[in-house]
């Protein structure tokens, strides 16, 4: 098992890629702290992780709420003593073309997808520095690399996450902390529920593998990057896209 004796904090773990990542980490021996904006959202995740034999707790933690997130991390430290791995997975979309996008849509997406990652990293990094080790994994997206129609806010956040990753790998690498980003393509999760069938079919055609990705296929990469097998991978942005170029 790749992640034995590691304590992993995963944000947005109530469903989709976050839930799949929690379960994969549980199967690899990690202790799981599954955070979501609502605590009840993570109940299924916790049940699955415990069924896989892992110790797992759920916490209500909104990544946009700095004091609240700090308190959640204090709870983890009191219970487990440390956070070895932070997966900054929580994210939302509020799509509209530039000409139609409201300030509220822009701010909401930047707040969760960009500032939320800053908040969570600041809450766990001091402990990681103290121990001289840790792993931070950030959810970017293929659209952060290439841009995407109707996603000014989301693309800005996901490109910013790449900037965080390249900056933090320089600041934190000398302190024993690795920081990497994952850039998924189109992954079949509730985030895509609002996308019309015709658009999903067009997405499929764009992907050389001719299908959407599954959350588990992203979780597998997170598990590898979190493990000591990835001990020399730092500051990387790794695509999980089936070969998609937008
Ligand atoms: P998802 O199914 O929508 O799940 C996201 C989870 O994050 C939900 O459980 C949601 O909680 C939670 N969340 C939302 N706002 C939060 C906040 N402020 N604090 C804490 N948790 C919050 O999304 P997904 O498709 O699994 O995506 C996971 C990550 O991968 C995101 O960062 C996304 O941008 C990125 N990504 C996804 C795709 C894709 O095609 N699916 C592609 C590229 C990148 P509620 O359910 O309570 O709202």
PDB file of N, CA and C and ligand atoms in Angstrom, residues 11-19 35-38 41 61-64 88-93 112-113 139-142 154 158 182-192 215 222, ligand 1:
ATOM      1  N   UNK A  11     -10.266  18.151   0.186  1.00  0.00           N
ATOM      2  CA  UNK A  11     -11.392  19.087   0.170  1.00  0.00           C
ATOM      3  C   UNK A  11     -12.344  18.701  -0.966  1.00  0.00           C
ATOM      4  N   UNK A  12     -13.628  19.059  -0.782  1.00  0.00           N
ATOM      5  CA  UNK A  12     -14.627  18.715  -1.801  1.00  0.00           C
ATOM      6  C   UNK A  12     -14.773  17.217  -1.948  1.00  0.00           C
ATOM      7  N   UNK A  13     -14.702  16.502  -0.815  1.00  0.00           N
ATOM      8  CA  UNK A  13     -14.659  15.029  -0.850  1.00  0.00           C
ATOM      9  C   UNK A  13     -16.048  14.394  -0.803  1.00  0.00           C
ATOM     10  N   UNK A  14     -17.088  15.203  -0.945  1.00  0.00           N
ATOM     11  CA  UNK A  14     -18.445  14.661  -0.857  1.00  0.00           C
ATOM     12  C   UNK A  14     -18.873  13.885  -2.080  1.00  0.00           C
ATOM     13  N   UNK A  15     -18.258  14.164  -3.188  1.00  0.00           N
ATOM     14  CA  UNK A  15     -18.690  13.492  -4.430  1.00  0.00           C
ATOM     15  C   UNK A  15     -17.601  13.635  -5.486  1.00  0.00           C
ATOM     16  N   UNK A  16     -17.851  13.060  -6.637  1.00  0.00           N
ATOM     17  CA  UNK A  16     -16.980  13.251  -7.796  1.00  0.00           C
ATOM     18  C   UNK A  16     -15.540  12.815  -7.538  1.00  0.00           C
ATOM     19  N   UNK A  17     -14.606  13.607  -8.061  1.00  0.00           N
ATOM     20  CA  UNK A  17     -13.181  13.255  -7.984  1.00  0.00           C
ATOM     21  C   UNK A  17     -12.702  13.214  -6.535  1.00  0.00           C
ATOM     22  N   UNK A  18     -13.217  14.122  -5.701  1.00  0.00           N
ATOM     23  CA  UNK A  18     -12.798  14.151  -4.291  1.00  0.00           C
ATOM     24  C   UNK A  18     -13.186  12.874  -3.570  1.00  0.00           C
ATOM     25  N   UNK A  19     -14.407  12.393  -3.804  1.00  0.00           N
ATOM     26  CA  UNK A  19     -14.861  11.148  -3.163  1.00  0.00           C
ATOM     27  C   UNK A  19     -14.043   9.965  -3.671  1.00  0.00           C
ATOM     28  N   UNK A  35     -13.305  16.531   3.715  1.00  0.00           N
ATOM     29  CA  UNK A  35     -13.952  17.826   3.975  1.00  0.00           C
ATOM     30  C   UNK A  35     -14.897  18.159   2.846  1.00  0.00           C
ATOM     31  N   UNK A  36     -15.980  18.747   3.190  1.00  0.00           N
ATOM     32  CA  UNK A  36     -16.869  19.308   2.171  1.00  0.00           C
ATOM     33  C   UNK A  36     -17.580  20.492   2.805  1.00  0.00           C
ATOM     34  N   UNK A  37     -18.243  21.242   1.960  1.00  0.00           N
ATOM     35  CA  UNK A  37     -18.895  22.446   2.476  1.00  0.00           C
ATOM     36  C   UNK A  37     -20.011  22.069   3.454  1.00  0.00           C
ATOM     37  N   UNK A  38     -20.655  20.926   3.240  1.00  0.00           N
ATOM     38  CA  UNK A  38     -21.639  20.406   4.199  1.00  0.00           C
ATOM     39  C   UNK A  38     -21.139  19.058   4.709  1.00  0.00           C
ATOM     40  N   UNK A  41     -22.593  15.815   3.412  1.00  0.00           N
ATOM     41  CA  UNK A  41     -22.242  15.441   2.033  1.00  0.00           C
ATOM     42  C   UNK A  41     -21.190  14.336   1.997  1.00  0.00           C
ATOM     43  N   UNK A  61     -16.114  21.928   6.084  1.00  0.00           N
ATOM     44  CA  UNK A  61     -15.093  22.952   5.923  1.00  0.00           C
ATOM     45  C   UNK A  61     -15.288  23.626   4.575  1.00  0.00           C
ATOM     46  N   UNK A  62     -15.639  24.890   4.641  1.00  0.00           N
ATOM     47  CA  UNK A  62     -15.799  25.702   3.434  1.00  0.00           C
ATOM     48  C   UNK A  62     -14.445  26.356   3.169  1.00  0.00           C
ATOM     49  N   UNK A  63     -13.865  26.064   2.022  1.00  0.00           N
ATOM     50  CA  UNK A  63     -12.502  26.562   1.771  1.00  0.00           C
ATOM     51  C   UNK A  63     -12.447  28.087   1.641  1.00  0.00           C
ATOM     52  N   UNK A  64     -13.608  28.716   1.480  1.00  0.00           N
ATOM     53  CA  UNK A  64     -13.616  30.186   1.384  1.00  0.00           C
ATOM     54  C   UNK A  64     -13.666  30.849   2.761  1.00  0.00           C
ATOM     55  N   UNK A  88      -6.146  19.705  -2.681  1.00  0.00           N
ATOM     56  CA  UNK A  88      -6.975  20.900  -2.874  1.00  0.00           C
ATOM     57  C   UNK A  88      -7.908  20.638  -4.058  1.00  0.00           C
ATOM     58  N   UNK A  89      -9.007  19.940  -3.777  1.00  0.00           N
ATOM     59  CA  UNK A  89      -9.877  19.471  -4.856  1.00  0.00           C
ATOM     60  C   UNK A  89     -11.162  20.278  -5.011  1.00  0.00           C
ATOM     61  N   UNK A  90     -11.638  20.938  -3.942  1.00  0.00           N
ATOM     62  CA  UNK A  90     -12.949  21.604  -4.014  1.00  0.00           C
ATOM     63  C   UNK A  90     -12.977  22.597  -5.175  1.00  0.00           C
ATOM     64  N   UNK A  91     -14.071  22.577  -5.920  1.00  0.00           N
ATOM     65  CA  UNK A  91     -14.185  23.517  -7.035  1.00  0.00           C
ATOM     66  C   UNK A  91     -15.624  23.653  -7.480  1.00  0.00           C
ATOM     67  N   UNK A  92     -15.913  24.789  -8.113  1.00  0.00           N
ATOM     68  CA  UNK A  92     -17.261  25.026  -8.654  1.00  0.00           C
ATOM     69  C   UNK A  92     -17.134  25.673 -10.029  1.00  0.00           C
ATOM     70  N   UNK A  93     -18.213  25.633 -10.787  1.00  0.00           N
ATOM     71  CA  UNK A  93     -18.285  26.396 -12.046  1.00  0.00           C
ATOM     72  C   UNK A  93     -19.490  27.334 -11.996  1.00  0.00           C
ATOM     73  N   UNK A 112     -13.695  30.191  -4.504  1.00  0.00           N
ATOM     74  CA  UNK A 112     -13.575  28.761  -4.162  1.00  0.00           C
ATOM     75  C   UNK A 112     -12.337  28.157  -4.825  1.00  0.00           C
ATOM     76  N   UNK A 113     -12.198  28.353  -6.137  1.00  0.00           N
ATOM     77  CA  UNK A 113     -11.209  27.582  -6.910  1.00  0.00           C
ATOM     78  C   UNK A 113      -9.789  28.123  -6.805  1.00  0.00           C
ATOM     79  N   UNK A 139      -5.957  20.971  -7.680  1.00  0.00           N
ATOM     80  CA  UNK A 139      -6.818  20.676  -8.837  1.00  0.00           C
ATOM     81  C   UNK A 139      -6.795  21.850  -9.810  1.00  0.00           C
ATOM     82  N   UNK A 140      -6.088  21.656 -10.918  1.00  0.00           N
ATOM     83  CA  UNK A 140      -6.198  22.598 -12.032  1.00  0.00           C
ATOM     84  C   UNK A 140      -7.161  21.980 -13.043  1.00  0.00           C
ATOM     85  N   UNK A 141      -6.968  22.254 -14.307  1.00  0.00           N
ATOM     86  CA  UNK A 141      -7.852  21.706 -15.351  1.00  0.00           C
ATOM     87  C   UNK A 141      -7.184  21.924 -16.697  1.00  0.00           C
ATOM     88  N   UNK A 142      -7.575  21.095 -17.647  1.00  0.00           N
ATOM     89  CA  UNK A 142      -7.084  21.277 -19.013  1.00  0.00           C
ATOM     90  C   UNK A 142      -7.426  22.686 -19.517  1.00  0.00           C
ATOM     91  N   UNK A 154     -13.470  30.504 -14.422  1.00  0.00           N
ATOM     92  CA  UNK A 154     -12.919  29.179 -14.096  1.00  0.00           C
ATOM     93  C   UNK A 154     -11.509  29.019 -14.691  1.00  0.00           C
ATOM     94  N   UNK A 158      -8.094  28.295 -12.703  1.00  0.00           N
ATOM     95  CA  UNK A 158      -7.310  27.071 -12.939  1.00  0.00           C
ATOM     96  C   UNK A 158      -5.904  27.389 -13.469  1.00  0.00           C
ATOM     97  N   UNK A 182      -2.769  18.728 -10.895  1.00  0.00           N
ATOM     98  CA  UNK A 182      -3.372  17.759 -11.811  1.00  0.00           C
ATOM     99  C   UNK A 182      -4.346  18.530 -12.698  1.00  0.00           C
ATOM    100  N   UNK A 183      -4.263  18.287 -13.990  1.00  0.00           N
ATOM    101  CA  UNK A 183      -5.131  18.992 -14.940  1.00  0.00           C
ATOM    102  C   UNK A 183      -6.027  17.979 -15.659  1.00  0.00           C
ATOM    103  N   UNK A 184      -7.206  17.695 -15.078  1.00  0.00           N
ATOM    104  CA  UNK A 184      -8.107  16.751 -15.744  1.00  0.00           C
ATOM    105  C   UNK A 184      -8.753  17.368 -16.983  1.00  0.00           C
ATOM    106  N   UNK A 185      -9.160  16.476 -17.883  1.00  0.00           N
ATOM    107  CA  UNK A 185      -9.975  16.898 -19.031  1.00  0.00           C
ATOM    108  C   UNK A 185     -11.438  16.824 -18.639  1.00  0.00           C
ATOM    109  N   UNK A 186     -12.260  16.184 -19.463  1.00  0.00           N
ATOM    110  CA  UNK A 186     -13.689  16.062 -19.143  1.00  0.00           C
ATOM    111  C   UNK A 186     -13.904  14.772 -18.343  1.00  0.00           C
ATOM    112  N   UNK A 187     -14.263  14.929 -17.082  1.00  0.00           N
ATOM    113  CA  UNK A 187     -14.416  13.780 -16.181  1.00  0.00           C
ATOM    114  C   UNK A 187     -15.884  13.661 -15.781  1.00  0.00           C
ATOM    115  N   UNK A 188     -16.390  12.426 -15.827  1.00  0.00           N
ATOM    116  CA  UNK A 188     -17.813  12.199 -15.570  1.00  0.00           C
ATOM    117  C   UNK A 188     -18.128  12.312 -14.082  1.00  0.00           C
ATOM    118  N   UNK A 189     -18.504  13.518 -13.665  1.00  0.00           N
ATOM    119  CA  UNK A 189     -18.879  13.767 -12.263  1.00  0.00           C
ATOM    120  C   UNK A 189     -20.120  14.658 -12.274  1.00  0.00           C
ATOM    121  N   UNK A 190     -20.713  14.883 -11.085  1.00  0.00           N
ATOM    122  CA  UNK A 190     -21.878  15.773 -11.033  1.00  0.00           C
ATOM    123  C   UNK A 190     -21.592  17.178 -11.576  1.00  0.00           C
ATOM    124  N   UNK A 191     -20.307  17.566 -11.636  1.00  0.00           N
ATOM    125  CA  UNK A 191     -19.982  18.894 -12.186  1.00  0.00           C
ATOM    126  C   UNK A 191     -20.438  19.009 -13.643  1.00  0.00           C
ATOM    127  N   UNK A 192     -20.493  17.873 -14.341  1.00  0.00           N
ATOM    128  CA  UNK A 192     -20.899  17.905 -15.752  1.00  0.00           C
ATOM    129  C   UNK A 192     -22.409  17.726 -15.922  1.00  0.00           C
ATOM    130  N   UNK A 215     -13.831   9.501 -12.486  1.00  0.00           N
ATOM    131  CA  UNK A 215     -13.159  10.103 -11.322  1.00  0.00           C
ATOM    132  C   UNK A 215     -12.006   9.243 -10.809  1.00  0.00           C
ATOM    133  N   UNK A 222      -3.616  11.145  -8.361  1.00  0.00           N
ATOM    134  CA  UNK A 222      -3.411  11.786  -7.055  1.00  0.00           C
ATOM    135  C   UNK A 222      -2.679  10.832  -6.102  1.00  0.00           C
TER     136      UNK A 222
HETATM  137  P1  LIG B   1     -18.006  18.071  -8.093  1.00  0.00           P
HETATM  138  O1  LIG B   1     -18.546  16.752  -8.471  1.00  0.00           O
HETATM  139  O2  LIG B   1     -18.846  19.288  -8.312  1.00  0.00           O
HETATM  140  O3  LIG B   1     -17.520  18.009  -6.572  1.00  0.00           O
HETATM  141  C1  LIG B   1     -16.952  19.140  -5.982  1.00  0.00           C
HETATM  142  C2  LIG B   1     -17.137  19.047  -4.492  1.00  0.00           C
HETATM  143  O4  LIG B   1     -16.611  20.265  -3.927  1.00  0.00           O
HETATM  144  C3  LIG B   1     -18.617  18.987  -4.081  1.00  0.00           C
HETATM  145  O5  LIG B   1     -18.762  17.967  -3.091  1.00  0.00           O
HETATM  146  C4  LIG B   1     -18.876  20.354  -3.504  1.00  0.00           C
HETATM  147  O6  LIG B   1     -19.781  20.336  -2.418  1.00  0.00           O
HETATM  148  C5  LIG B   1     -17.535  20.730  -2.941  1.00  0.00           C
HETATM  149  N1  LIG B   1     -17.413  22.162  -2.722  1.00  0.00           N
HETATM  150  C6  LIG B   1     -17.936  23.172  -3.452  1.00  0.00           C
HETATM  151  N2  LIG B   1     -17.626  24.348  -2.909  1.00  0.00           N
HETATM  152  C7  LIG B   1     -16.889  24.082  -1.799  1.00  0.00           C
HETATM  153  C8  LIG B   1     -16.293  24.884  -0.808  1.00  0.00           C
HETATM  154  N3  LIG B   1     -16.401  26.222  -0.837  1.00  0.00           N
HETATM  155  N4  LIG B   1     -15.620  24.288   0.206  1.00  0.00           N
HETATM  156  C9  LIG B   1     -15.532  22.946   0.266  1.00  0.00           C
HETATM  157  N5  LIG B   1     -16.088  22.125  -0.639  1.00  0.00           N
HETATM  158  C10 LIG B   1     -16.763  22.683  -1.670  1.00  0.00           C
HETATM  159  O7  LIG B   1     -16.621  18.374  -8.857  1.00  0.00           O
HETATM  160  P2  LIG B   1     -15.603  17.371  -9.598  1.00  0.00           P
HETATM  161  O8  LIG B   1     -16.026  17.264 -11.010  1.00  0.00           O
HETATM  162  O9  LIG B   1     -15.386  16.163  -8.786  1.00  0.00           O
HETATM  163  O10 LIG B   1     -14.293  18.285  -9.592  1.00  0.00           O
HETATM  164  C11 LIG B   1     -13.322  18.236  -8.559  1.00  0.00           C
HETATM  165  C12 LIG B   1     -12.201  19.198  -8.905  1.00  0.00           C
HETATM  166  O11 LIG B   1     -11.643  18.842 -10.183  1.00  0.00           O
HETATM  167  C13 LIG B   1     -12.660  20.648  -9.039  1.00  0.00           C
HETATM  168  O12 LIG B   1     -11.657  21.520  -8.569  1.00  0.00           O
HETATM  169  C14 LIG B   1     -12.846  20.808 -10.533  1.00  0.00           C
HETATM  170  O13 LIG B   1     -12.734  22.150 -10.932  1.00  0.00           O
HETATM  171  C15 LIG B   1     -11.714  19.943 -11.063  1.00  0.00           C
HETATM  172  N6  LIG B   1     -11.936  19.480 -12.433  1.00  0.00           N
HETATM  173  C16 LIG B   1     -13.045  18.753 -12.767  1.00  0.00           C
HETATM  174  C17 LIG B   1     -13.235  18.367 -14.100  1.00  0.00           C
HETATM  175  C18 LIG B   1     -14.431  17.574 -14.552  1.00  0.00           C
HETATM  176  O14 LIG B   1     -14.590  17.388 -15.775  1.00  0.00           O
HETATM  177  N7  LIG B   1     -15.274  17.074 -13.676  1.00  0.00           N
HETATM  178  C19 LIG B   1     -12.274  18.714 -15.051  1.00  0.00           C
HETATM  179  C20 LIG B   1     -11.162  19.443 -14.662  1.00  0.00           C
HETATM  180  C21 LIG B   1     -10.991  19.832 -13.350  1.00  0.00           C
HETATM  181  P3  LIG B   1     -21.362  20.411  -2.609  1.00  0.00           P
HETATM  182  O15 LIG B   1     -21.746  19.122  -3.255  1.00  0.00           O
HETATM  183  O16 LIG B   1     -21.859  20.513  -1.205  1.00  0.00           O
HETATM  184  O17 LIG B   1     -21.590  21.627  -3.443  1.00  0.00           O
END
